[in-house]
Amino acid sequence: MEPSDILKILKDEGFDEAVVSTSSTRSIYIKIANSKVDSIVEKKNERGRLFVSKEKKVAFSNIERPDKQSIKLAIGNLKQAINIAEPKPDYYGIAEGPFKYRSNFIFDKKISEISIEEASEIANQAISEFDVENIAGTLHLSSYTYSIATTKRVEASTMGTEARLSLRIFKNGFSMQDYIASRQLKEINLSKIKNSISMLEYANGTGKVKSGKYDIIYMRSPAGLLFSNVNDMACIDSVEMGSFLSNKLGDKIANRDLSIYDDGSIESGIDSSPFDEEGYPTQRTPIIKNGILKSYLHNYSTAKKYNTKSTGNAGLVNPSPNTMVLYHRKKKSLEKLISSIDKGIIVTNTWYTRFSNYLKGDFSTVPRDLAIYVEKGSPKFVIKNLGSSFGIGIRISDNILRMLEKTTSVVNDTTQSTSWDSDSYYYTPSVLVEEVNISTV
Amino acid sequence: MQEYEGIADYAISYGLKQGFDYVEAYLESGGSFSYSRKQGNPNSSYKSKYSGIRLRLIKKGSLYTYSTNIISKERIKEAFKFSGFKGEKVGLSEEKAEKYSYKVKERIKVEDSYESAVKDVEELDKSLNGLAYRSISISLGKYENLFVNSEGSRVYGEIPYISSFILIIVKDANDSRQKLIQLGNTGGYEVFKWEEIRENVEEEINSLKKVLKEGISLSKSQINGIKNVVASSEIIGIAVHESIGHPLEADRVFGREAAQAGTSYLMPSNLGLKIGSKEVNIFDDPTIKNSYGFFLYDEEGVKARKKQLVKKGIQNELLLNREYAKALGTKSNASSRSDFYSNEPIIRMSNTYLEKGKADFEELISEAKNGIYIKSFTEWNIDDTRSFARYQGNEAYIIKNGDIEKPVKNYKLEKSTFDFWSSVYLLGNDFNLYAGTCGKGEPQQGVPVMHGGPSALLKFGGK
């Protein structure tokens, strides 16, 4: 059943507004461990979701599978949910269509039709390319179709594909992890990861560092992981919570050469889509432009509440970010960036980023893989403050507003990246953040 | 669920006919109601229902998991086209074929409690006036699962649950404090004791306000100079989870999670490692009634039991599934779980805790004499090998001459795992478990767990 058919049924139920979406997905996860393909998971699901409003009450339900019985059950659940709900005073409706959408989003048929045998062969090929002690990782391949219809004259569908290879390489007692991600299988070539892994060549000795302030080069993946918190906290519901971006529109909050965008419209972006969850077209929204906080992220209802326009970030109740894109006007090669550092650390991967204070932006995070101490413009040694095999033993404590101000230059290496610790993608170069607090074991 | 049992049985017989070495089918069906409020106003309500099937197959030693929500013979036949791959060869430990059926009792059924939940959340929300920010969400649900395999196991379970997140933020002109409270239990609606919840939330708010108003900031050298720390059960719980439970998961120890949830200080070559003082006895037990991490059989059909992970400071058992039990030549201890039928079951904790001692809380404080009492945490993190953790104090107090004195704003308990557990000197006679959602695997799976223990005195730098 198409969303428009389900919408016709919902129209007879007396709701003010409705959004129906359906999806069909296929995902393959090939787990790599101990330099072997370890196991394979394949998922195939066909589902749907319903959203309705009535007299400012809002409710959701899901369609278990696309058959008449499930749809009937879903509508029954929806009625129960909205009967229990109370009016949401600051709800102002869904976006009025019809809209025109971009249609140039990449769909790779090779990914959607790939067999398990072919996929496992790609993983085995990747393993064989590296002459190292140990490789672990995941090859993830997925495809989807997604359709939407609303009572506000939206009827649209899109398709997408995703190929992601994450590899963690262990060599000479050190580890290094990187990701290649694209909507096209042909772009999953290993040259980018090999280039990242070449950083292991700096690992010509180990040493300990003391707690204190260091200039940090965050490579792409940790940079994206940290700066994507800006997009999360620019969503208007986070702003209402009092996030570190609250009450700062128009203020200078970052280095004047730094800009951060939310963009759901990048044709190669894995998280991109022509439209958001209420069918509003996605766009590129400047959150920070040349250091100035320019915009928060909205859906139609929250935009109306604040007398502004939707940024294409529905989330039907709360907005959600699309893809974070970071630009900086001061670009250098990695070598030149390293040579500009008097006392610093190259951080290749982080995880467990936690905020102790959302309002002030205080956080800490832990370097996970290779971290290289840099002194007087040259890499000196790999940090090993812990005795255990792959442990590093340092922790970064910082404030995100301070970090935005102290991001003084970047490497010209932007690509689509992600992290195990993140469920989204970002386009970011490696960045230099000055005078960061480091504590040690 | 009943309507699909025949499909699960069909999968087993069809798979064996197709020459698979091992076949299991896991059916799961569930539904829930979720409701949330922000800043005193309703936010959204959501009622859901789902069902699906997961097949785990082994052919020529290759492990393949296939899942779908289209539960039909035609669809599941697709899975049996799997012909193996070049890679790891998996074997499973020999286990008893189990036949069992259980349902967690509910005095008040969760499906009859949606309106009560809305009312109770609304009452709590309205009682929290005067905060800088507050949000509350609740989810009530029930899932049933049926596990069958080609070795004759057939296990059915039905588990209702309730969970809630409460975010509170207080601030003044210069500073702010925040606390995210997670609650979770299995059982009927009666397991949520709203009066206690309201009291606890009020206490948290008062504590945040007290620290905000009266808290002092210590210098780095003062923090580094603190040798005696009384850690509350909340701190002990998160430390048990992060620095004992996770590193003792066998799949980490053997490298299967190296690119995902990480490695471990424990390796096949150092099993039996001394981790802590002789006071340290740590268990994982999924059979605790009404606990958030409750189950009686895991998702490989193995009967659950209490496991002793650390015995008198020495690593004892690992958390095992059948694959790693086979690798170690032992039996599984039923630690195989998934967060949803569509994901692979992997080794997970359930309810993990430090065994309590005999000391009254006052004895811990007076024995510490001078030091710090860390009651709750906000940010926390740990490194890849689980050797170096930090728990940022949300509520902490100076201990001076055996008395609790001023609150401290910025205490961080940042120690190596071995330093932390080797410093456990005296255990309290109190005991609490805290609900959490534990992440692991790829795609990341969040499973309900609990962690806790007693308050404890840690003496860093010797006795």
XYZ file of C-alpha atoms in Angstrom, chain B residues 64-224:
161
model
C 25.107 -15.741 9.169
C 22.212 -13.847 10.738
C 19.132 -12.938 8.712
C 16.211 -10.897 10.025
C 12.954 -9.608 8.608
C 9.572 -8.318 9.692
C 7.884 -10.174 6.815
C 7.325 -13.451 8.633
C 6.507 -15.835 5.815
C 7.906 -19.101 4.472
C 8.704 -17.441 1.159
C 10.704 -14.657 2.797
C 12.725 -16.804 5.173
C 13.660 -19.239 2.414
C 15.880 -16.405 1.104
C 18.142 -16.857 4.126
C 18.926 -20.441 3.223
C 20.586 -19.405 -0.020
C 23.570 -18.562 2.189
C 26.515 -20.709 1.180
C 29.246 -19.635 3.626
C 32.218 -17.302 3.254
C 35.972 -17.317 3.536
C 36.701 -16.361 7.117
C 36.167 -17.319 10.750
C 34.905 -20.832 11.452
C 32.503 -20.808 14.362
C 31.572 -23.605 16.719
C 29.066 -23.589 19.562
C 29.448 -25.073 23.026
C 27.353 -28.115 23.802
C 24.348 -27.097 25.846
C 21.278 -28.827 27.171
C 18.247 -28.570 24.881
C 15.895 -26.454 26.992
C 12.115 -26.490 26.956
C 10.710 -23.702 29.058
C 8.050 -21.054 29.077
C 7.804 -18.075 31.436
C 5.905 -14.840 31.884
C 6.874 -12.023 34.228
C 3.957 -11.377 36.552
C 2.137 -8.063 36.453
C -0.240 -7.008 39.190
C -1.224 -4.016 37.079
C -0.838 -4.793 33.386
C 1.242 -2.265 31.493
C -1.272 -2.148 28.637
C -3.952 -1.049 31.111
C -1.732 1.688 32.545
C -1.193 4.190 29.751
C -3.588 6.761 31.187
C -2.136 6.280 34.683
C 1.341 6.842 33.266
C 0.284 10.084 31.593
C -1.311 11.254 34.831
C 1.673 10.268 36.990
C 4.171 11.922 34.657
C 2.035 15.055 34.545
C 1.891 15.177 38.356
C 5.637 14.756 38.636
C 6.220 17.393 35.961
C 3.962 19.905 37.687
C 5.737 19.353 40.988
C 9.060 20.380 39.403
C 8.296 24.060 38.948
C 11.077 26.570 39.327
C 13.802 24.720 37.431
C 15.734 26.217 34.543
C 14.658 23.234 32.472
C 12.961 19.878 32.886
C 11.825 17.081 30.602
C 10.282 13.716 31.403
C 9.597 10.738 29.172
C 8.104 7.360 29.979
C 7.758 4.155 28.019
C 5.619 1.152 29.002
C 5.780 -1.980 26.972
C 5.831 -5.706 26.741
C 7.654 -8.091 24.462
C 7.401 -11.829 23.986
C 9.964 -14.005 22.329
C 10.209 -17.594 21.195
C 13.558 -19.274 20.633
C 13.806 -22.606 18.798
C 16.894 -24.315 17.420
C 17.960 -27.385 15.524
C 19.166 -29.000 18.788
C 15.642 -29.188 20.217
C 15.490 -26.086 22.405
C 12.181 -24.234 22.684
C 12.015 -21.298 25.102
C 9.225 -18.762 25.366
C 9.349 -15.605 27.478
C 7.078 -12.637 28.064
C 8.536 -9.571 29.740
C 6.742 -6.296 30.524
C 8.845 -3.238 31.336
C 8.716 0.439 32.222
C 11.434 3.002 31.680
C 11.758 6.726 32.155
C 14.237 9.566 31.615
C 14.088 12.726 33.705
C 16.366 15.659 32.843
C 16.615 18.479 35.371
C 18.713 21.629 35.089
C 19.167 24.328 37.721
C 21.051 27.561 37.222
C 21.896 30.897 38.764
C 23.426 34.006 37.252
C 26.849 32.421 36.832
C 26.569 28.677 36.689
C 24.310 25.687 36.148
C 24.074 22.021 37.168
C 22.296 19.187 35.365
C 21.208 15.643 36.099
C 19.777 12.984 33.815
C 17.948 10.354 35.854
C 17.183 7.033 34.174
C 14.669 4.634 35.695
C 13.843 1.157 34.465
C 12.260 -2.054 35.681
C 10.638 -5.194 34.371
C 7.186 -6.110 35.681
C 3.748 -4.543 35.831
C 3.001 -0.866 36.327
C 3.153 -1.376 40.085
C 6.972 -1.593 39.931
C 7.208 2.175 39.471
C 6.794 3.630 42.963
C 5.850 7.183 42.097
C 6.045 8.548 45.603
C 9.633 7.330 45.912
C 10.440 8.660 42.449
C 9.086 12.099 43.357
C 11.079 12.115 46.596
C 14.264 11.065 44.803
C 13.850 13.692 42.099
C 13.200 16.365 44.725
C 16.316 15.257 46.592
C 18.356 15.463 43.367
C 17.035 18.970 42.718
C 17.846 20.113 46.237
C 21.325 18.643 45.931
C 21.951 20.371 42.597
C 20.796 23.664 44.088
C 22.961 23.178 47.176
C 26.083 22.449 45.127
C 25.273 25.380 42.821
C 24.843 27.779 45.742
C 27.394 26.562 48.257
C 29.830 24.451 46.233
C 33.501 25.307 46.317
C 35.999 24.628 43.558
C 39.153 22.742 44.425
C 42.487 23.386 42.771
C 44.108 20.652 40.706
C 46.692 20.038 43.393
C 43.950 19.765 46.035
C 42.099 17.202 43.885
C 45.300 15.272 43.232
